Each structure stands twice: as structure tokens, then as C-alpha cells.
mmCIF file of N, CA and C in Angstrom:
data_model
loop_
_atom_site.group_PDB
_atom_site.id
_atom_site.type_symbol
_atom_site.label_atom_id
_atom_site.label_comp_id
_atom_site.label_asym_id
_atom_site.label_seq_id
_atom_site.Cartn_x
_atom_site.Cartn_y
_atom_site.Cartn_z
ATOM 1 N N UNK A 1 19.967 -11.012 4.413
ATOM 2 C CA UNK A 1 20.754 -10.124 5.256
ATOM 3 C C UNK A 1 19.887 -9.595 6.383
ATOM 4 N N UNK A 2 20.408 -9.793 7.618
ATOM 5 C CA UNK A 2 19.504 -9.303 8.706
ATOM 6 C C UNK A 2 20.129 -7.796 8.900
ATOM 7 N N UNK A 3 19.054 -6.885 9.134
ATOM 8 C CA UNK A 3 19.113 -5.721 9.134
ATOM 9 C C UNK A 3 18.993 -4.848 10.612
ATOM 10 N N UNK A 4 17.717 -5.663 10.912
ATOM 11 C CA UNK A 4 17.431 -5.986 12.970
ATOM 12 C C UNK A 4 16.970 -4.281 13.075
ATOM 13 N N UNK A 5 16.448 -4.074 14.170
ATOM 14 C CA UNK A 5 16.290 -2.530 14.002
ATOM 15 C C UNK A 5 17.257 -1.520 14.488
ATOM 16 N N UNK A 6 18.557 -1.903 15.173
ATOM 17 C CA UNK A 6 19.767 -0.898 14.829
ATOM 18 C C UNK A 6 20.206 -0.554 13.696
ATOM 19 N N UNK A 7 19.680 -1.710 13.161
ATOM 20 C CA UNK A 7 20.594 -1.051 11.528
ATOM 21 C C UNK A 7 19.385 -0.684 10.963
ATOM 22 N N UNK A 8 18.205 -0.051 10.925
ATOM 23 C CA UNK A 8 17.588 0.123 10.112
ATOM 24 C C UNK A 8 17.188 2.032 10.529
ATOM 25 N N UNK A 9 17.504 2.073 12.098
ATOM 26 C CA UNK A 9 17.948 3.011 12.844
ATOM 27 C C UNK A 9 18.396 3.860 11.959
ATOM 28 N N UNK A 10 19.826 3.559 11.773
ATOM 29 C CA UNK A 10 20.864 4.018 11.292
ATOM 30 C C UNK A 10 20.136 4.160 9.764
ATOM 31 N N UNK A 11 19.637 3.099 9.182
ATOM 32 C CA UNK A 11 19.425 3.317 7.905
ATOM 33 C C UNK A 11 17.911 4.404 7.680
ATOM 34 N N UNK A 12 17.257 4.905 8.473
ATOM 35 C CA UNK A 12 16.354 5.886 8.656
ATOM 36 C C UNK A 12 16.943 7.269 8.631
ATOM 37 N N UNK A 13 18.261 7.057 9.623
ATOM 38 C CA UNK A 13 18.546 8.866 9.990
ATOM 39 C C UNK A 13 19.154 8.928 8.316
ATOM 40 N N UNK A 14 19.870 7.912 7.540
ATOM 41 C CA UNK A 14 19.830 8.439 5.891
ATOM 42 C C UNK A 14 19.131 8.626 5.193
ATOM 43 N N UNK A 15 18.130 7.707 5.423
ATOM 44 C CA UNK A 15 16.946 7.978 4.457
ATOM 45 C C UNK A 15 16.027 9.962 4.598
ATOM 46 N N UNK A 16 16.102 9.901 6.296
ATOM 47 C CA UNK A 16 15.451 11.184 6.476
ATOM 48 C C UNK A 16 16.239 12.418 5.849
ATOM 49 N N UNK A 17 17.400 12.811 5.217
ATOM 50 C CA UNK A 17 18.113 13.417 4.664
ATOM 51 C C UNK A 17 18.587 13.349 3.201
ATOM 52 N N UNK A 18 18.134 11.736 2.645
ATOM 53 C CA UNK A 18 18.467 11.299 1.386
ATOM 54 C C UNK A 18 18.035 12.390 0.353
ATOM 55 N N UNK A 19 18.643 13.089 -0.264
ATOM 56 C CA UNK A 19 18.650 13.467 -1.583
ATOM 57 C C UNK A 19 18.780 12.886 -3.142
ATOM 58 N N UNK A 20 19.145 11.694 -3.078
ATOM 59 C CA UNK A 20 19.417 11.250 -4.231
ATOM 60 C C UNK A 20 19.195 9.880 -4.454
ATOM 61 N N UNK A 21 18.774 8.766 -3.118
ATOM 62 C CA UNK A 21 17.620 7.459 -3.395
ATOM 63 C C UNK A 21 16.628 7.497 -4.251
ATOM 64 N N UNK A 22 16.456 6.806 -5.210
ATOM 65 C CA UNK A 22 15.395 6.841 -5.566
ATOM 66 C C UNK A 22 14.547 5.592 -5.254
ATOM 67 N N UNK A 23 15.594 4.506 -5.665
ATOM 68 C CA UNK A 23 14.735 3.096 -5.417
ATOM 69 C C UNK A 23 16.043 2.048 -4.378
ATOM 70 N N UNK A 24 15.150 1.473 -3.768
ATOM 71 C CA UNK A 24 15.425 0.988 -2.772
ATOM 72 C C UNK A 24 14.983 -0.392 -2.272
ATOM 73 N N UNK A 25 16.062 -1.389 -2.139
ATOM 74 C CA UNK A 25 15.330 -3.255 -1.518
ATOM 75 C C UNK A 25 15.622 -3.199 -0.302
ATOM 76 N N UNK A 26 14.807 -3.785 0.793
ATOM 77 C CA UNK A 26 15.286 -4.282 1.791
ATOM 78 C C UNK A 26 14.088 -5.557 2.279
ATOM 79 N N UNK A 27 14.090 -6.419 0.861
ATOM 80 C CA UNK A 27 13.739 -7.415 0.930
ATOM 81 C C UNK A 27 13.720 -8.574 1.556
ATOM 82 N N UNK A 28 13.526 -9.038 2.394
ATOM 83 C CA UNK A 28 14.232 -10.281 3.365
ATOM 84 C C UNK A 28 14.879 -9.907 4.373
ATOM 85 N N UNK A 29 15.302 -8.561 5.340
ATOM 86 C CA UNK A 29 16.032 -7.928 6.065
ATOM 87 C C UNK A 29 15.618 -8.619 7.623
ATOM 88 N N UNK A 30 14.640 -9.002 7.463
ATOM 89 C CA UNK A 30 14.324 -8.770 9.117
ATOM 90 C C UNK A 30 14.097 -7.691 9.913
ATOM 91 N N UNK A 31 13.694 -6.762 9.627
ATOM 92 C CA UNK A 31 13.692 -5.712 10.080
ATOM 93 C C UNK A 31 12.990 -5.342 11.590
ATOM 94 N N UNK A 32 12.040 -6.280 11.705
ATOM 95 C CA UNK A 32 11.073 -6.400 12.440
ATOM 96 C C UNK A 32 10.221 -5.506 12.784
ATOM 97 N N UNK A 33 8.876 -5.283 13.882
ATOM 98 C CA UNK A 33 8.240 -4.340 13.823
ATOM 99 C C UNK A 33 9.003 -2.663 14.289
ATOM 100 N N UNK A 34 9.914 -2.830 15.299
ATOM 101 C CA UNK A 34 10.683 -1.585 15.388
ATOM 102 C C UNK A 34 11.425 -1.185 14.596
ATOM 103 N N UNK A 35 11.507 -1.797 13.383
ATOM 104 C CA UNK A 35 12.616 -1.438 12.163
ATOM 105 C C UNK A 35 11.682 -1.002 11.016
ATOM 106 N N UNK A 36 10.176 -1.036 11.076
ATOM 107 C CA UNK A 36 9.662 -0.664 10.167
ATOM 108 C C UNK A 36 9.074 0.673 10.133
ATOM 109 N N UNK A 37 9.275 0.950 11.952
ATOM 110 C CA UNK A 37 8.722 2.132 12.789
ATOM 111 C C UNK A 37 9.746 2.981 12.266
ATOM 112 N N UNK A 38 10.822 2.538 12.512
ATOM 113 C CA UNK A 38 12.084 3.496 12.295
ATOM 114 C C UNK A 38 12.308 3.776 10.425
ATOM 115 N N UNK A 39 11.823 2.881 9.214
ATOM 116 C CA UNK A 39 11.462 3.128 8.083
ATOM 117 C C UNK A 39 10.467 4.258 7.764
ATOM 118 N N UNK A 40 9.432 3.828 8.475
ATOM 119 C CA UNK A 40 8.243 4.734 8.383
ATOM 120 C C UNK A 40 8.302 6.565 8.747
ATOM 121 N N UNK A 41 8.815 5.902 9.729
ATOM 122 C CA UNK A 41 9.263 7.519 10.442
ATOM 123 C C UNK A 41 10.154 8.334 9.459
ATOM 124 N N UNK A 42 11.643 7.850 8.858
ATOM 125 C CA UNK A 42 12.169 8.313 7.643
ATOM 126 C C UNK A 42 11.267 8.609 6.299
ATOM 127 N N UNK A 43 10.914 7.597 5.894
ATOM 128 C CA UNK A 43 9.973 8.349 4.588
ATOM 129 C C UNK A 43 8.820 9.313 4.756
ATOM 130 N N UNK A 44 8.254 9.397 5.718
ATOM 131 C CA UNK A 44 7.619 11.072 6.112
ATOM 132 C C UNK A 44 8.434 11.960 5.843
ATOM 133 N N UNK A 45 9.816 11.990 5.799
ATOM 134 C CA UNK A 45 10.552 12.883 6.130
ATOM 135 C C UNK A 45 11.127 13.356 4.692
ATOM 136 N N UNK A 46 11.505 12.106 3.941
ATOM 137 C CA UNK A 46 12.128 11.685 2.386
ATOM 138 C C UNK A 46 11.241 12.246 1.358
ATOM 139 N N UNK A 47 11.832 12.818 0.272
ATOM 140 C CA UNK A 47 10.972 13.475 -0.616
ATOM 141 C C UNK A 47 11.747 13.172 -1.983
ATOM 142 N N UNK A 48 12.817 12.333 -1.700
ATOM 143 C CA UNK A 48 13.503 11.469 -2.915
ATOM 144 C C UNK A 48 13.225 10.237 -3.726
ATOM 145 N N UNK A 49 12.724 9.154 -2.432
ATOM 146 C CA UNK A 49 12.724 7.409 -2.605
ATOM 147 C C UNK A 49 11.095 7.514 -3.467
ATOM 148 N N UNK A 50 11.374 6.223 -4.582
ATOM 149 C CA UNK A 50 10.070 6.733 -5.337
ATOM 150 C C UNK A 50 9.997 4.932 -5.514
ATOM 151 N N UNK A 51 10.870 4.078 -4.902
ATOM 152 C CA UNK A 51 10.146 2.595 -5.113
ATOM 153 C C UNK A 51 10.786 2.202 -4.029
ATOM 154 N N UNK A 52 10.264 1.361 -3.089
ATOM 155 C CA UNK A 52 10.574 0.449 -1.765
ATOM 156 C C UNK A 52 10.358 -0.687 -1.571
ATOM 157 N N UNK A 53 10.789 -1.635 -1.617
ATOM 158 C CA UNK A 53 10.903 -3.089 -1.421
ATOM 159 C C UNK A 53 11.061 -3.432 -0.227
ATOM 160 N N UNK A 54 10.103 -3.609 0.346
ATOM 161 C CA UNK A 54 9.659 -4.548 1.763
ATOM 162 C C UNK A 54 9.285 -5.528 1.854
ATOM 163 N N UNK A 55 9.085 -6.762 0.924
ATOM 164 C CA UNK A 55 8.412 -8.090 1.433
ATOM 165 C C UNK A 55 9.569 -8.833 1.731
ATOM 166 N N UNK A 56 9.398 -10.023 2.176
ATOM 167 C CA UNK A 56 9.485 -10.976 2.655
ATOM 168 C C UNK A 56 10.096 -10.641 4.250
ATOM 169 N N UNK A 57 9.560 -9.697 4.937
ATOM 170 C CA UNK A 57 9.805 -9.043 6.339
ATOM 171 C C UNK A 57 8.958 -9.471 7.283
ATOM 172 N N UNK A 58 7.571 -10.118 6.987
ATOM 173 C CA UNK A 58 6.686 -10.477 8.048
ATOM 174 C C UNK A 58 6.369 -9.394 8.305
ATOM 175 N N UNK A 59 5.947 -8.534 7.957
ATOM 176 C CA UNK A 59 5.564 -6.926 8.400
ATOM 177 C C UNK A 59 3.979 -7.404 9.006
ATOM 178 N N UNK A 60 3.763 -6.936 10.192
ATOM 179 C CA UNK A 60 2.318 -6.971 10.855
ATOM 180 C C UNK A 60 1.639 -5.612 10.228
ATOM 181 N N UNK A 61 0.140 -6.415 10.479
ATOM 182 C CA UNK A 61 -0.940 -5.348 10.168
ATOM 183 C C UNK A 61 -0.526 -3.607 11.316
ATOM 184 N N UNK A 62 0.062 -3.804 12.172
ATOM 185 C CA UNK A 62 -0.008 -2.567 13.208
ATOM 186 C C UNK A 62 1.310 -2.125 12.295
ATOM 187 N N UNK A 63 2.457 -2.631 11.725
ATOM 188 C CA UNK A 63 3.066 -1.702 10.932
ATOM 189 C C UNK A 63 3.063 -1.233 9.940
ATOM 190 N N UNK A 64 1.961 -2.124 9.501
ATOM 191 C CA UNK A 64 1.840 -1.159 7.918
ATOM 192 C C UNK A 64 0.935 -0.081 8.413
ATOM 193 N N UNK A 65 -0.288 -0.289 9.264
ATOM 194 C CA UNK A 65 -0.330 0.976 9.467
ATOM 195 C C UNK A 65 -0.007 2.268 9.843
ATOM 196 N N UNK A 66 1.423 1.851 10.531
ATOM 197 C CA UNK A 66 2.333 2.911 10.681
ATOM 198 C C UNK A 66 2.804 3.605 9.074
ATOM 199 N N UNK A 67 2.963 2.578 8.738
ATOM 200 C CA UNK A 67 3.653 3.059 6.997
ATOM 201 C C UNK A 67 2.345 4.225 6.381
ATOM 202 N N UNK A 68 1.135 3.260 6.175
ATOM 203 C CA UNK A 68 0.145 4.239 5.738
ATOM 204 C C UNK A 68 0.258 5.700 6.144
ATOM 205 N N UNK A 69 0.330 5.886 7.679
ATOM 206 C CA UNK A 69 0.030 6.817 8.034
ATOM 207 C C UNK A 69 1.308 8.252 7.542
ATOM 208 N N UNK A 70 2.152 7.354 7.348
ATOM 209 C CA UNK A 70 3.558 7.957 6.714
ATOM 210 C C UNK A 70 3.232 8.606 5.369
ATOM 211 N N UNK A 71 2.723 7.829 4.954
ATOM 212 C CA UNK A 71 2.370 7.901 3.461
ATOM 213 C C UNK A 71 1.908 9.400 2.996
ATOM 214 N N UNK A 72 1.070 9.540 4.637
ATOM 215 C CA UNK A 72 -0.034 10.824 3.845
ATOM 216 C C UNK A 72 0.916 12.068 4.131
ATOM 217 N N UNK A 73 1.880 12.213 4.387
ATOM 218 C CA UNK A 73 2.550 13.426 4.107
ATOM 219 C C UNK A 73 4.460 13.407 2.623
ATOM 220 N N UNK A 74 4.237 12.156 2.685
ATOM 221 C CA UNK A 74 5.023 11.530 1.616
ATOM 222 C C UNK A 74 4.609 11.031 -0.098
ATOM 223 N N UNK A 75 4.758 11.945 -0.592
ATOM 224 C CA UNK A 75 4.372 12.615 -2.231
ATOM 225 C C UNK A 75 4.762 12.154 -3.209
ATOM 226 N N UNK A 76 5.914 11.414 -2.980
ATOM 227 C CA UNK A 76 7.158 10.983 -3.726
ATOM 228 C C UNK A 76 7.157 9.331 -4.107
ATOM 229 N N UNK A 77 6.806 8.767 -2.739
ATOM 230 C CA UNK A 77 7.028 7.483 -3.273
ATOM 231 C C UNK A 77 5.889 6.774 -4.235
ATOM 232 N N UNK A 78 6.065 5.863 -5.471
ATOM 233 C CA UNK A 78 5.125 5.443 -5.681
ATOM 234 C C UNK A 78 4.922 3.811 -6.115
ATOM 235 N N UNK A 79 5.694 3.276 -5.362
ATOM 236 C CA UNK A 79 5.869 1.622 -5.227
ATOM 237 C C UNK A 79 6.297 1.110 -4.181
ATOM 238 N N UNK A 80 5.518 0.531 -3.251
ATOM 239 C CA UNK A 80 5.959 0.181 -1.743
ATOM 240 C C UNK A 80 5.764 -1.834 -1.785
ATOM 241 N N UNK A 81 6.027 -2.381 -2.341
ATOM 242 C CA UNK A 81 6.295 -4.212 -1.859
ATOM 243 C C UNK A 81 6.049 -4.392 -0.556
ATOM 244 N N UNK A 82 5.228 -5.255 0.043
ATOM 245 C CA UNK A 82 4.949 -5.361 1.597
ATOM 246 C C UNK A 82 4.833 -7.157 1.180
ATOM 247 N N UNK A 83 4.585 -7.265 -0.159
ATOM 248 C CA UNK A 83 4.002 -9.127 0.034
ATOM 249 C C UNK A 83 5.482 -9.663 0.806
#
């Protein structure tokens, strides 16, 4: 399922408000590097999601370090898939 980064847009401004995600695939999405920006940016925010499934996305080294950097104010999650 291609996800593209409008829809992942959209799927951020939920995540940044999610109360009740806990675990979560978006395995194979396509998301691309602006869709992982727009992931990343939500789970800073999320204090619910506690497993995330990201591989098979082609995720580049410059977005996971976006993710990392997410990470350090995000407490909650504790299973992130990038293979």
C-alpha cells in the first residue's frame, strides 16, 4: 500500500494526538523521505505508540536520523523495524 507523504501527513497530525495506538505497521508504505519527516515529527509528540513497523520503506541514513533525534524526547516507544 503506498502511503506517499500526503497520507502520512495526515497520518502524523493522528498520531500527534493518538491516545490509544499502541502498535502500529506501515511496512512496505512508501512513505519516502518526507513521509518519515512527517512520522518522526508525530512521535516526538505521541506518548501512546509503543511498537512501529517501518521496514521495507528504503528509509535513508538522513531519516533515520531524523527518527533518532525524535526518539530523545519520546519515552514510550520501544520497538521501531527500519530493516
Amino acid at each position: 500500500n503506498q502511503l506517499g507523504p500526503a497520507g502520512t501527513q495526515s497520518l502524523a497530525a493522528y498520531l500527534s494526538a493518538n491516545a490509544t495506538l499502541r502498535t502500529l505497521s506501515l511496512k512496505g508504505s512508501e512513505m519516502g523521505r518526507e513521509g518519515v519527516q512527517h512520522v518522526a515529527a508525530a512521535l516526538s509528540l505521541n506518548s501512546t505508540l509503543t511498537c512501529l513497523d517501518l521496514s521495507l520503506n528504503g528509509i535513508c541514513h538522513e531519516a533515520v536520523g531524523q527518527l533518532a533525534s525524535c526518539l530523545r524526547s519520546n519515552h514510550t516507544l520501544l520497538a521501531l523495524d527500519l530493516s
